[in-house]
Amino acid sequence: VSATPLISRLAIIGVGLIGGSLSLALKRAGQVGEAVGYGRSAANLQDALRLGVIDRIAASPAEAVADADMVIVAVPLGAMQATFEAIRPALSPQAIITDVGSAKASVIAAARAGLGECLPRFVAGHPIAGAEKTGAAAAQAELFQNRRVILTPSPETLPAALEKTWQMWQAAGAEVLDMAADEHDRLLAATSHLPHLLAFALVEMLARRPPQEDIFRFAGTGFRDFSRIAASDPVMWRDICISNRAALLDALNQYRAQLDSLAVAIETSDGAALQALFQAAKTSRDSL
Amino acid sequence: VSATPLISRLAIIGVGLIGGSLSLALKRAGQVGEAVGYGRSAANLQDALRLGVIDRIAASPAEAVADADMVIVAVPLGAMQATFEAIRPALSPQAIITDVGSAKASVIAAARAGLGECLPRFVAGHPIAGAEKTGAAAAQAELFQNRRVILTPSPETLPAALEKTWQMWQAAGAEVLDMAADEHDRLLAATSHLPHLLAFALVEMLARRPPQEDIFRFAGTGFRDFSRIAASDPVMWRDICISNRAALLDALNQYRAQLDSLAVAIETSDGAALQALFQAAKTSRDSL
């Protein structure tokens, strides 16, 4: 614990699993003076206060960011621009603003539109962490331990803002790296957004079968693993699909071509092609 | 433990995870006099003997089934017919023959071609159980505890053969049910074979990207869950895809149409359609 914490006043807009866990991690590390939270659900904010996730509840986004030197915007992607617009007039001249959204080019565009003169102090970020539970009550100080956080600064970003955001995530236990926003969006489309889409698509397709078939009765552990992410938050994933539209469509179209080839291999009973593809996949997956 | 075990001599052709675990479960239940095993790998058979999975190693499939009253054929789907042909001359007149393959209509066709006059004593079966490990060393007596086993008798199957196979799986701890082979194949295509194909397809597609991208570095827990089944045995899954070709193609084509619709929804930023589909999937998955 340092004598002077990295952050004097932390503002969290959206005190859910991610924003709440970040606050807890920074508090445990002794790097926060006071944590102020704002969110749409009063019950969730009361949970956050009771559990020590935040020290004070603000009545508005603007009130939350007053005198804060670090502002975490942890709202759904669809609410980013409105949130930026709401906090902009109340931001202190020293405040650094960062976010935790799963798509980055769209958030930078929202910051460009909504933050105005504060844009150089905005650092787009994405912690690759999550859990099945949501809300402040699910927050845990260890959530980012040994997990990666990708920061995607834009040309306007001040080096000092990037540096402090980087230190903050390191203090929370994360391994931090940076890359271009469009590179992030392409990578995450492939490793996260497309798999979620594929799992949602399969479960919904099976659920549409006549109920007397009771198809899920025969689901084994493989199906359970594969489909776990289909229980993710529909609104959050709607926003991700739309926010990362171009990169996700590229990945989806590549995958559709892959399935076209596989359909031909099955139709023609091409065992050699199937085995080669399955073996290549197994080799990669085993190395994970 | 009953005074007279259900099975005097159990023959296992293919002493892997499934065949080995069944033998262990029946031995623990006191329902096996002697368990004789045959397989292609001498080292695996030695493991099985050492671990008490089998009591004796046979030098051929025919030697394994001599005087056996229950024969478990636990070989890959592609080896079923040749195995049936190899054991047929050595089967005792009382022997009941069953299998554990993941596709059933093709196994019944193989039995019809390979078992000849023994066909009425063949009971096609599929335990919906598995684990990431393979081989006799991974066998465990608890593998089928509270797991479902589907038996798919054909018109020729003797009721007494179905009854004894049913009792055997119950003694191993499983919940047994029966249905038509084509119904089984349609259900499993949807809940198991298609998900495996989709996971293999995604991992292989990502593995083909330039290695400098190191895309798997950014894989979160969602991707790990989704892709776990892509580490499954390539030869086994090649055989399943070919053996259950028709039902799998039906399911795959329905899924490709589902992805066509999703691509349109993303292209047109149709948030309402995406959210409705994701919500329906979540509701189903949450009820699993």
Coordinates of C-alpha atoms in Angstrom, one line a residue:
Chain A
V1 CA 0.0 0.0 0.0
S2 CA 1.5 3.3 -1.1
A3 CA 1.1 6.4 1.1
T4 CA -0.6 8.3 -1.8
P5 CA -3.1 6.2 -3.7
L6 CA -2.9 6.2 -7.5
I7 CA -6.5 7.4 -7.6
S8 CA -7.9 10.0 -5.1
R9 CA -11.5 9.7 -6.3
L10 CA -12.7 6.9 -8.5
A11 CA -16.0 7.4 -10.3
I12 CA -17.8 4.3 -11.6
I13 CA -20.6 4.7 -14.0
G14 CA -22.3 1.3 -14.1
V15 CA -21.4 -0.6 -11.0
G16 CA -21.8 -4.1 -12.3
L17 CA -19.5 -7.2 -12.3
I18 CA -16.7 -5.4 -14.1
G19 CA -16.9 -1.9 -12.7
G20 CA -17.5 -3.3 -9.2
S21 CA -14.7 -5.8 -9.4
L22 CA -12.2 -3.1 -10.6
S23 CA -13.2 -0.9 -7.6
L24 CA -12.7 -3.8 -5.2
A25 CA -9.4 -4.7 -6.7
L26 CA -8.1 -1.2 -6.5
K27 CA -9.4 -0.7 -2.9
R28 CA -7.7 -3.9 -1.8
A29 CA -4.4 -2.6 -3.4
G30 CA -4.8 0.6 -1.5
Q31 CA -4.9 2.6 -4.7
V32 CA -8.2 4.4 -4.2
G33 CA -9.1 7.2 -1.8
E34 CA -12.9 7.2 -2.4
A35 CA -15.1 5.3 -4.8
V36 CA -18.3 6.9 -6.0
G37 CA -20.8 5.0 -8.0
Y38 CA -23.7 5.7 -10.3
G39 CA -26.1 3.3 -12.0
R40 CA -29.7 2.9 -13.2
S41 CA -30.6 0.3 -10.5
A42 CA -31.0 1.7 -7.0
A43 CA -31.1 -1.8 -5.5
N44 CA -27.8 -2.7 -7.2
L45 CA -26.2 0.5 -5.9
Q46 CA -27.4 -0.3 -2.4
D47 CA -25.8 -3.8 -2.8
A48 CA -22.6 -2.1 -3.9
L49 CA -22.6 0.3 -0.9
R50 CA -23.4 -2.5 1.6
L51 CA -20.6 -4.7 0.2
G52 CA -18.0 -2.0 0.2
V53 CA -17.7 -2.0 -3.6
I54 CA -18.3 1.8 -3.5
D55 CA -18.2 4.3 -0.7
R56 CA -20.9 6.7 -1.9
I57 CA -23.9 6.6 -4.3
A58 CA -24.2 9.5 -6.7
A59 CA -27.6 10.7 -8.0
S60 CA -26.4 11.3 -11.6
P61 CA -23.5 10.6 -13.9
A62 CA -22.4 14.2 -13.6
E63 CA -22.5 14.1 -9.7
A64 CA -20.5 10.8 -9.8
V65 CA -17.6 12.3 -11.8
A66 CA -17.3 15.6 -9.9
D67 CA -13.7 15.9 -8.6
A68 CA -12.9 12.4 -9.8
D69 CA -9.4 11.9 -11.2
M70 CA -10.4 8.5 -12.7
V71 CA -13.7 7.8 -14.4
I72 CA -14.6 4.2 -15.3
V73 CA -17.5 4.0 -17.8
A74 CA -18.8 0.5 -17.5
V75 CA -22.2 0.8 -19.3
P76 CA -23.5 -1.2 -22.3
L77 CA -22.0 -0.3 -25.6
G78 CA -25.3 1.2 -26.7
A79 CA -25.2 3.7 -23.8
M80 CA -21.6 4.9 -24.2
Q81 CA -22.2 8.1 -26.2
A82 CA -25.1 9.3 -24.0
T83 CA -23.0 8.7 -20.9
F84 CA -20.0 10.6 -22.3
E85 CA -22.3 13.5 -23.1
A86 CA -23.8 13.4 -19.6
I87 CA -20.5 13.5 -17.8
R88 CA -18.6 15.9 -20.1
P89 CA -19.7 19.2 -18.4
A90 CA -18.9 17.8 -14.9
L91 CA -15.4 16.3 -15.6
S92 CA -12.5 17.9 -13.7
P93 CA -9.6 19.1 -15.9
Q94 CA -7.4 16.3 -14.5
A95 CA -9.9 13.5 -15.0
I96 CA -8.9 10.5 -17.0
I97 CA -11.8 8.6 -18.6
T98 CA -11.7 5.0 -19.6
D99 CA -14.2 2.3 -20.5
V100 CA -14.5 -1.5 -20.4
G101 CA -16.5 -2.2 -23.6
S102 CA -16.0 -5.3 -25.7
A103 CA -15.7 -3.4 -29.0
K104 CA -13.3 -0.5 -29.3
A105 CA -13.6 1.4 -32.5
S106 CA -17.3 2.2 -31.8
V107 CA -16.5 3.4 -28.3
I108 CA -13.7 5.7 -29.6
A109 CA -16.2 7.1 -32.1
A110 CA -18.7 7.6 -29.3
A111 CA -16.0 9.4 -27.2
R112 CA -15.1 11.5 -30.2
A113 CA -18.7 12.6 -30.5
G114 CA -19.5 12.8 -26.8
L115 CA -16.4 13.9 -24.9
G116 CA -15.3 16.9 -27.0
E117 CA -12.3 18.7 -25.5
C118 CA -11.8 15.8 -23.0
L119 CA -11.0 13.3 -25.7
P120 CA -7.2 13.3 -25.2
R121 CA -7.8 12.1 -21.6
F122 CA -10.0 9.2 -22.8
V123 CA -8.3 5.7 -22.9
A124 CA -10.4 3.0 -24.5
G125 CA -9.9 -0.4 -22.7
H126 CA -11.2 -3.9 -22.6
P127 CA -10.5 -6.4 -19.7
I128 CA -10.8 -9.9 -21.1
A129 CA -12.6 -11.2 -18.0
G130 CA -16.1 -12.0 -17.0
A131 CA -18.2 -14.5 -15.2
E132 CA -21.7 -15.9 -15.5
K133 CA -23.0 -13.7 -12.7
T134 CA -23.8 -10.0 -13.1
G135 CA -24.3 -7.0 -10.8
A136 CA -22.4 -5.5 -8.0
A137 CA -23.1 -8.4 -5.7
A138 CA -21.1 -10.7 -8.0
A139 CA -18.0 -8.3 -7.9
Q140 CA -14.8 -9.9 -6.7
A141 CA -11.4 -8.3 -6.2
E142 CA -9.6 -11.2 -7.9
L143 CA -11.5 -11.1 -11.2
F144 CA -8.6 -9.5 -13.1
Q145 CA -5.8 -11.5 -11.5
N146 CA -3.6 -12.7 -14.4
R147 CA -6.2 -11.7 -17.0
R148 CA -5.4 -9.6 -20.0
V149 CA -6.5 -6.0 -20.4
I150 CA -6.2 -4.5 -23.9
L151 CA -5.9 -0.7 -24.1
T152 CA -6.5 0.8 -27.5
P153 CA -5.4 4.5 -27.4
S154 CA -6.3 6.7 -30.4
P155 CA -3.9 9.3 -32.0
E156 CA -5.4 12.0 -29.6
T157 CA -4.7 10.1 -26.4
L158 CA -2.3 11.8 -24.0
P159 CA 0.6 9.5 -23.0
A160 CA 0.1 10.4 -19.4
A161 CA -3.6 9.2 -19.6
L162 CA -2.5 5.9 -21.2
E163 CA 0.2 5.5 -18.5
K164 CA -2.1 6.0 -15.6
T165 CA -4.8 3.7 -17.0
W166 CA -2.1 1.1 -17.6
Q167 CA -0.9 1.4 -13.9
M168 CA -4.5 1.2 -12.7
W169 CA -5.1 -2.2 -14.4
Q170 CA -1.7 -3.5 -13.3
A171 CA -2.7 -2.5 -9.7
A172 CA -5.8 -4.6 -10.2
G173 CA -3.7 -7.6 -11.0
A174 CA -4.1 -7.6 -14.8
E175 CA -1.5 -8.1 -17.6
V176 CA -1.9 -5.0 -19.7
L177 CA -1.1 -4.6 -23.4
D178 CA -2.1 -2.2 -26.1
M179 CA -3.0 -2.4 -29.8
A180 CA -4.9 -0.5 -32.4
A181 CA -8.7 -0.5 -31.9
D182 CA -9.4 -2.2 -35.3
E183 CA -6.9 -4.9 -34.5
H184 CA -8.6 -5.5 -31.1
D185 CA -12.0 -5.6 -32.8
R186 CA -10.9 -8.1 -35.4
L187 CA -9.3 -10.4 -32.7
L188 CA -12.3 -10.3 -30.4
A189 CA -14.7 -10.8 -33.2
A190 CA -12.9 -14.1 -33.9
T191 CA -12.3 -15.4 -30.4
S192 CA -15.3 -14.0 -28.5
H193 CA -18.1 -12.3 -30.5
L194 CA -18.4 -15.1 -33.2
P195 CA -18.4 -18.0 -30.7
H196 CA -21.1 -16.2 -28.7
L197 CA -23.2 -15.7 -31.9
L198 CA -22.7 -19.4 -32.8
A199 CA -23.8 -20.7 -29.4
F200 CA -26.8 -18.4 -29.3
A201 CA -27.7 -19.5 -32.8
L202 CA -27.6 -23.2 -32.0
V203 CA -29.5 -23.1 -28.8
E204 CA -32.3 -20.9 -30.3
M205 CA -32.5 -23.2 -33.3
L206 CA -32.9 -26.3 -31.0
A207 CA -35.4 -24.5 -28.7
R208 CA -37.7 -23.9 -31.7
R209 CA -38.2 -27.7 -32.2
P210 CA -41.6 -29.1 -31.1
P211 CA -41.5 -29.2 -27.2
Q212 CA -42.6 -32.9 -27.1
E213 CA -39.1 -33.7 -28.4
D214 CA -37.6 -32.4 -25.2
I215 CA -34.3 -32.3 -27.0
F216 CA -32.2 -30.8 -24.2
R217 CA -32.9 -34.0 -22.1
F218 CA -30.3 -35.7 -24.2
A219 CA -27.6 -33.0 -24.0
G220 CA -24.3 -34.3 -22.7
T221 CA -21.5 -32.4 -21.1
G222 CA -20.1 -31.4 -24.5
F223 CA -23.3 -29.6 -25.4
R224 CA -23.3 -28.0 -21.9
D225 CA -19.8 -26.6 -22.3
F226 CA -20.4 -25.5 -25.9
S227 CA -23.6 -23.7 -25.1
R228 CA -22.7 -22.1 -21.7
I229 CA -22.1 -18.7 -23.4
A230 CA -25.6 -18.8 -24.8
A231 CA -26.8 -17.8 -21.3
S232 CA -25.0 -14.4 -21.6
D233 CA -26.9 -11.1 -21.4
P234 CA -29.0 -10.6 -24.6
V235 CA -28.8 -6.8 -24.5
M236 CA -25.1 -6.7 -24.0
W237 CA -24.6 -9.1 -26.9
R238 CA -27.0 -7.2 -29.1
D239 CA -24.9 -4.1 -28.5
I240 CA -21.7 -5.9 -29.2
C241 CA -22.9 -7.4 -32.5
I242 CA -24.0 -4.0 -33.7
S243 CA -21.0 -2.1 -32.3
N244 CA -18.5 -4.5 -33.9
R245 CA -20.6 -5.2 -37.0
A246 CA -18.0 -5.0 -39.7
A247 CA -15.4 -7.3 -38.0
L248 CA -18.0 -9.7 -36.8
L249 CA -19.5 -10.0 -40.3
D250 CA -16.1 -10.7 -41.8
A251 CA -15.5 -13.5 -39.2
L252 CA -19.1 -14.8 -39.7
N253 CA -18.7 -14.9 -43.4
Q254 CA -15.4 -16.7 -43.2
Y255 CA -17.1 -19.2 -40.9
R256 CA -20.0 -19.7 -43.2
A257 CA -17.6 -20.6 -46.0
Q258 CA -15.9 -23.0 -43.6
L259 CA -19.3 -24.7 -43.0
D260 CA -20.0 -24.8 -46.8
S261 CA -16.8 -26.8 -47.2
L262 CA -17.6 -29.1 -44.3
A263 CA -21.1 -29.8 -45.7
V264 CA -19.5 -30.9 -49.0
A265 CA -17.0 -33.1 -47.1
I266 CA -19.9 -34.8 -45.2
E267 CA -22.1 -35.1 -48.3
T268 CA -19.3 -36.8 -50.2
S269 CA -18.2 -38.9 -47.1
D270 CA -14.7 -37.4 -47.5
G271 CA -13.3 -39.0 -44.4
A272 CA -9.7 -37.8 -45.1
A273 CA -10.8 -34.1 -45.3
L274 CA -12.9 -34.4 -42.1
Q275 CA -10.1 -36.1 -40.2
A276 CA -7.5 -33.6 -41.3
L277 CA -9.7 -30.7 -40.2
F278 CA -10.6 -32.2 -36.9
Q279 CA -6.9 -33.1 -36.2
A280 CA -5.8 -29.6 -36.9
A281 CA -8.4 -28.3 -34.6
K282 CA -7.5 -30.7 -31.9
T283 CA -3.8 -29.9 -32.1
S284 CA -4.6 -26.2 -31.7
R285 CA -7.1 -26.7 -28.9
D286 CA -4.8 -29.0 -27.0
S287 CA -2.1 -26.3 -27.0
L288 CA -4.5 -23.8 -25.5
Chain B
V1 CA -24.4 -58.2 -4.7
S2 CA -26.6 -61.1 -6.0
A3 CA -25.5 -64.7 -5.6
T4 CA -25.6 -65.3 -9.4
P5 CA -24.2 -62.4 -11.4
L6 CA -26.2 -61.1 -14.3
I7 CA -23.3 -61.8 -16.6
S8 CA -21.1 -64.9 -16.3
R9 CA -18.5 -64.0 -18.8
L10 CA -18.3 -60.4 -20.2
A11 CA -16.4 -59.9 -23.4
I12 CA -15.2 -56.3 -24.3
I13 CA -14.0 -55.6 -27.8
G14 CA -12.3 -52.3 -27.4
V15 CA -11.2 -51.7 -23.8
G16 CA -11.3 -47.9 -23.8
L17 CA -12.9 -45.3 -21.6
I18 CA -16.5 -46.5 -22.3
G19 CA -15.9 -50.3 -22.5
G20 CA -13.5 -50.2 -19.5
S21 CA -15.8 -48.1 -17.3
L22 CA -18.7 -50.4 -18.1
S23 CA -16.7 -53.4 -17.0
L24 CA -15.6 -51.6 -13.8
A25 CA -19.2 -50.6 -13.0
L26 CA -20.5 -54.1 -13.5
K27 CA -17.7 -55.6 -11.4
R28 CA -18.3 -53.2 -8.6
A29 CA -22.0 -54.1 -8.7
G30 CA -21.1 -57.8 -8.5
Q31 CA -22.7 -58.6 -11.8
V32 CA -19.8 -60.1 -13.7
G33 CA -18.1 -63.5 -13.3
E34 CA -15.1 -62.9 -15.6
A35 CA -14.3 -60.0 -17.9
V36 CA -12.3 -60.8 -21.0
G37 CA -10.9 -58.0 -23.2
Y38 CA -9.5 -57.6 -26.7
G39 CA -8.1 -54.5 -28.3
R40 CA -5.6 -53.3 -30.9
S41 CA -3.2 -51.8 -28.4
A42 CA -1.2 -54.3 -26.3
A43 CA -0.1 -51.6 -23.9
N44 CA -3.7 -50.5 -23.3
L45 CA -4.7 -54.1 -22.6
Q46 CA -1.9 -54.4 -20.1
D47 CA -3.1 -51.2 -18.4
A48 CA -6.6 -52.7 -18.3
L49 CA -5.4 -56.0 -16.7
R50 CA -3.2 -54.2 -14.2
L51 CA -6.0 -51.9 -13.1
G52 CA -8.6 -54.7 -12.8
V53 CA -10.7 -53.4 -15.7
I54 CA -10.5 -56.9 -17.2
D55 CA -9.5 -60.3 -15.8
R56 CA -7.9 -61.7 -18.9
I57 CA -6.6 -60.6 -22.3
A58 CA -7.8 -62.4 -25.4
A59 CA -5.6 -62.7 -28.5
S60 CA -8.4 -62.1 -31.0
P61 CA -12.0 -60.9 -31.1
A62 CA -13.1 -64.5 -31.6
E63 CA -11.2 -65.7 -28.6
A64 CA -12.6 -62.8 -26.5
V65 CA -16.3 -63.8 -27.2
A66 CA -15.9 -67.6 -26.7
D67 CA -18.4 -68.7 -24.0
A68 CA -19.3 -65.0 -23.2
D69 CA -23.0 -64.4 -22.4
M70 CA -22.6 -60.6 -23.0
V71 CA -20.4 -59.0 -25.6
I72 CA -19.7 -55.3 -25.6
V73 CA -18.5 -54.0 -29.0
A74 CA -16.9 -50.6 -28.1
V75 CA -14.9 -50.0 -31.3
P76 CA -15.0 -46.9 -33.6
L77 CA -18.1 -46.8 -35.8
G78 CA -16.0 -47.4 -38.9
A79 CA -14.8 -50.7 -37.4
M80 CA -18.2 -52.1 -36.4
Q81 CA -19.0 -54.3 -39.4
A82 CA -15.5 -55.9 -39.5
T83 CA -15.7 -56.6 -35.8
F84 CA -19.2 -58.2 -36.1
E85 CA -17.9 -60.4 -38.9
A86 CA -14.8 -61.4 -36.8
I87 CA -16.8 -62.5 -33.7
R88 CA -19.8 -64.1 -35.5
P89 CA -18.4 -67.6 -35.9
A90 CA -17.2 -67.7 -32.2
L91 CA -20.4 -66.4 -30.5
S92 CA -22.1 -68.8 -28.1
P93 CA -25.8 -69.4 -28.9
Q94 CA -26.8 -67.5 -25.7
A95 CA -24.6 -64.5 -26.3
I96 CA -26.2 -61.1 -26.3
I97 CA -24.2 -58.5 -28.3
T98 CA -24.5 -54.8 -27.8
D99 CA -22.5 -51.7 -28.8
V100 CA -21.8 -48.2 -27.5
G101 CA -21.6 -46.2 -30.8
S102 CA -22.8 -42.6 -31.1
A103 CA -24.8 -43.2 -34.3
K104 CA -27.3 -46.1 -34.3
A105 CA -28.9 -46.7 -37.8
S106 CA -25.5 -47.3 -39.3
V107 CA -24.5 -49.8 -36.5
I108 CA -27.8 -51.7 -37.0
A109 CA -27.0 -51.9 -40.8
A110 CA -23.5 -53.1 -39.9
A111 CA -25.0 -55.7 -37.6
R112 CA -27.5 -56.8 -40.2
A113 CA -24.6 -57.3 -42.6
G114 CA -22.1 -58.8 -40.2
L115 CA -23.9 -60.7 -37.5
G116 CA -26.2 -62.9 -39.7
E117 CA -28.2 -65.4 -37.7
C118 CA -27.1 -63.6 -34.4
L119 CA -28.9 -60.4 -35.3
P120 CA -31.9 -61.0 -33.0
R121 CA -29.5 -61.1 -30.1
F122 CA -28.0 -57.7 -31.0
V123 CA -29.1 -54.7 -29.1
A124 CA -27.9 -51.3 -30.4
G125 CA -27.0 -48.9 -27.5
H126 CA -25.5 -45.5 -26.8
P127 CA -24.4 -44.3 -23.4
I128 CA -24.5 -40.5 -23.3
A129 CA -21.4 -40.2 -21.3
G130 CA -17.7 -39.5 -21.9
A131 CA -14.8 -37.6 -20.6
E132 CA -11.8 -35.8 -22.0
K133 CA -9.5 -38.7 -21.4
T134 CA -9.4 -42.0 -23.3
G135 CA -8.1 -45.5 -22.9
A136 CA -8.5 -48.1 -20.2
A137 CA -6.4 -46.1 -17.7
A138 CA -9.1 -43.4 -17.7
A139 CA -11.9 -45.9 -17.0
Q140 CA -14.0 -45.2 -13.9
A141 CA -16.8 -47.2 -12.3
E142 CA -18.9 -44.1 -11.7
L143 CA -18.9 -42.9 -15.4
F144 CA -22.5 -43.9 -16.1
Q145 CA -23.9 -42.9 -12.7
N146 CA -27.1 -41.0 -13.4
R147 CA -26.2 -40.7 -17.1
R148 CA -28.7 -41.7 -19.9
V149 CA -28.3 -44.8 -22.0
I150 CA -30.4 -45.0 -25.1
L151 CA -31.2 -48.4 -26.5
T152 CA -32.5 -48.6 -30.1
P153 CA -33.8 -52.1 -30.7
S154 CA -34.7 -53.1 -34.3
P155 CA -37.7 -55.2 -35.3
E156 CA -35.6 -58.4 -35.2
T157 CA -34.3 -57.8 -31.6
L158 CA -35.4 -60.5 -29.1
P159 CA -37.3 -59.0 -26.1
A160 CA -35.1 -61.0 -23.7
A161 CA -31.9 -59.5 -25.3
L162 CA -33.3 -56.0 -24.9
E163 CA -34.3 -56.8 -21.3
K164 CA -30.9 -58.1 -20.3
T165 CA -29.0 -55.2 -21.9
W166 CA -31.3 -52.8 -20.1
Q167 CA -30.6 -54.5 -16.8
M168 CA -26.9 -54.4 -17.4
W169 CA -26.9 -50.6 -17.9
Q170 CA -29.1 -50.1 -14.9
A171 CA -26.6 -52.2 -12.8
A172 CA -23.9 -49.8 -14.1
G173 CA -25.9 -46.9 -12.6
A174 CA -27.5 -45.5 -15.8
E175 CA -31.0 -44.3 -16.6
V176 CA -32.0 -46.4 -19.5
L177 CA -34.6 -45.6 -22.2
D178 CA -35.3 -46.8 -25.7
M179 CA -36.3 -45.1 -29.0
A180 CA -36.1 -45.8 -32.7
A181 CA -32.6 -45.6 -34.2
D182 CA -33.5 -42.8 -36.6
E183 CA -35.0 -40.8 -33.8
H184 CA -31.8 -41.2 -31.8
D185 CA -29.7 -40.2 -34.7
R186 CA -31.7 -37.1 -35.3
L187 CA -31.6 -36.1 -31.6
L188 CA -27.9 -36.7 -31.3
A189 CA -27.1 -35.0 -34.6
A190 CA -28.6 -31.8 -33.1
T191 CA -27.3 -32.0 -29.5
S192 CA -23.9 -33.6 -30.0
H193 CA -22.7 -34.2 -33.5
L194 CA -23.5 -30.7 -34.9
P195 CA -22.0 -28.9 -31.8
H196 CA -18.8 -30.9 -32.2
L197 CA -18.6 -30.0 -35.9
L198 CA -19.2 -26.3 -35.2
A199 CA -16.4 -26.3 -32.5
F200 CA -13.9 -28.1 -34.7
A201 CA -14.8 -25.8 -37.6
L202 CA -14.1 -22.6 -35.6
V203 CA -10.9 -23.7 -34.0
E204 CA -9.5 -24.9 -37.3
M205 CA -10.5 -21.7 -39.0
L206 CA -8.8 -19.6 -36.3
A207 CA -5.7 -21.8 -36.4
R208 CA -5.2 -21.1 -40.1
R209 CA -4.6 -17.3 -39.4
P210 CA -1.1 -16.1 -39.6
P211 CA 0.8 -17.4 -36.6
Q212 CA 2.1 -14.0 -35.6
E213 CA -1.4 -13.1 -34.7
D214 CA -1.3 -15.5 -31.8
I215 CA -5.0 -15.3 -31.7
F216 CA -5.5 -17.8 -28.9
R217 CA -3.6 -15.5 -26.5
F218 CA -6.8 -13.5 -26.3
A219 CA -9.2 -16.3 -25.8
G220 CA -11.3 -15.9 -22.7
T221 CA -13.2 -18.5 -20.6
G222 CA -16.2 -18.3 -23.0
F223 CA -14.0 -19.5 -25.9
R224 CA -12.4 -22.2 -23.8
D225 CA -15.8 -23.6 -22.8
F226 CA -17.2 -23.4 -26.4
S227 CA -14.1 -25.0 -27.9
R228 CA -13.4 -27.7 -25.4
I229 CA -15.1 -30.4 -27.6
A230 CA -12.7 -29.5 -30.5
A231 CA -10.1 -31.5 -28.6
S232 CA -12.1 -34.7 -29.1
D233 CA -10.7 -37.7 -31.0
P234 CA -10.5 -36.8 -34.8
V235 CA -10.9 -40.4 -36.0
M236 CA -14.0 -41.1 -33.8
W237 CA -15.6 -37.9 -35.0
R238 CA -14.8 -38.5 -38.6
D239 CA -16.6 -41.9 -38.3
I240 CA -19.6 -40.2 -36.5
C241 CA -19.9 -37.6 -39.2
I242 CA -20.0 -40.3 -41.9
S243 CA -22.1 -42.8 -40.0
N244 CA -24.8 -40.2 -39.2
R245 CA -24.4 -38.3 -42.5
A246 CA -28.0 -37.8 -43.4
A247 CA -29.2 -36.5 -39.9
L248 CA -26.1 -34.4 -39.5
L249 CA -26.5 -32.8 -42.9
D250 CA -30.1 -31.9 -42.1
A251 CA -29.1 -30.3 -38.8
L252 CA -26.1 -28.5 -40.4
N253 CA -28.3 -27.2 -43.2
Q254 CA -30.8 -25.9 -40.8
Y255 CA -28.0 -24.2 -38.9
R256 CA -26.5 -22.6 -42.0
A257 CA -30.0 -21.1 -42.7
Q258 CA -30.0 -19.8 -39.1
L259 CA -26.6 -18.1 -39.7
D260 CA -27.9 -16.6 -43.0
S261 CA -30.7 -14.9 -41.0
L262 CA -28.3 -13.7 -38.4
A263 CA -25.9 -12.3 -41.0
V264 CA -28.8 -10.3 -42.4
A265 CA -29.8 -9.1 -38.9
I266 CA -26.2 -7.9 -38.2
E267 CA -25.8 -6.3 -41.7
T268 CA -29.0 -4.3 -41.2
S269 CA -28.2 -3.6 -37.5
D270 CA -31.5 -5.2 -36.6
G271 CA -31.1 -5.0 -32.8
A272 CA -34.6 -6.2 -32.0
A273 CA -34.2 -9.4 -34.0
L274 CA -30.8 -10.1 -32.4
Q275 CA -32.0 -9.4 -28.9
A276 CA -35.1 -11.6 -29.4
L277 CA -33.0 -14.5 -30.7
F278 CA -30.4 -14.1 -27.9
Q279 CA -33.1 -13.9 -25.2
A280 CA -34.8 -17.1 -26.5
A281 CA -31.5 -18.9 -26.4
K282 CA -30.7 -17.6 -22.9
T283 CA -34.1 -18.6 -21.6
S284 CA -33.6 -22.2 -23.0
R285 CA -30.0 -22.4 -21.8
D286 CA -30.9 -21.2 -18.3
S287 CA -33.5 -23.9 -18.0
L288 CA -30.9 -26.7 -18.8

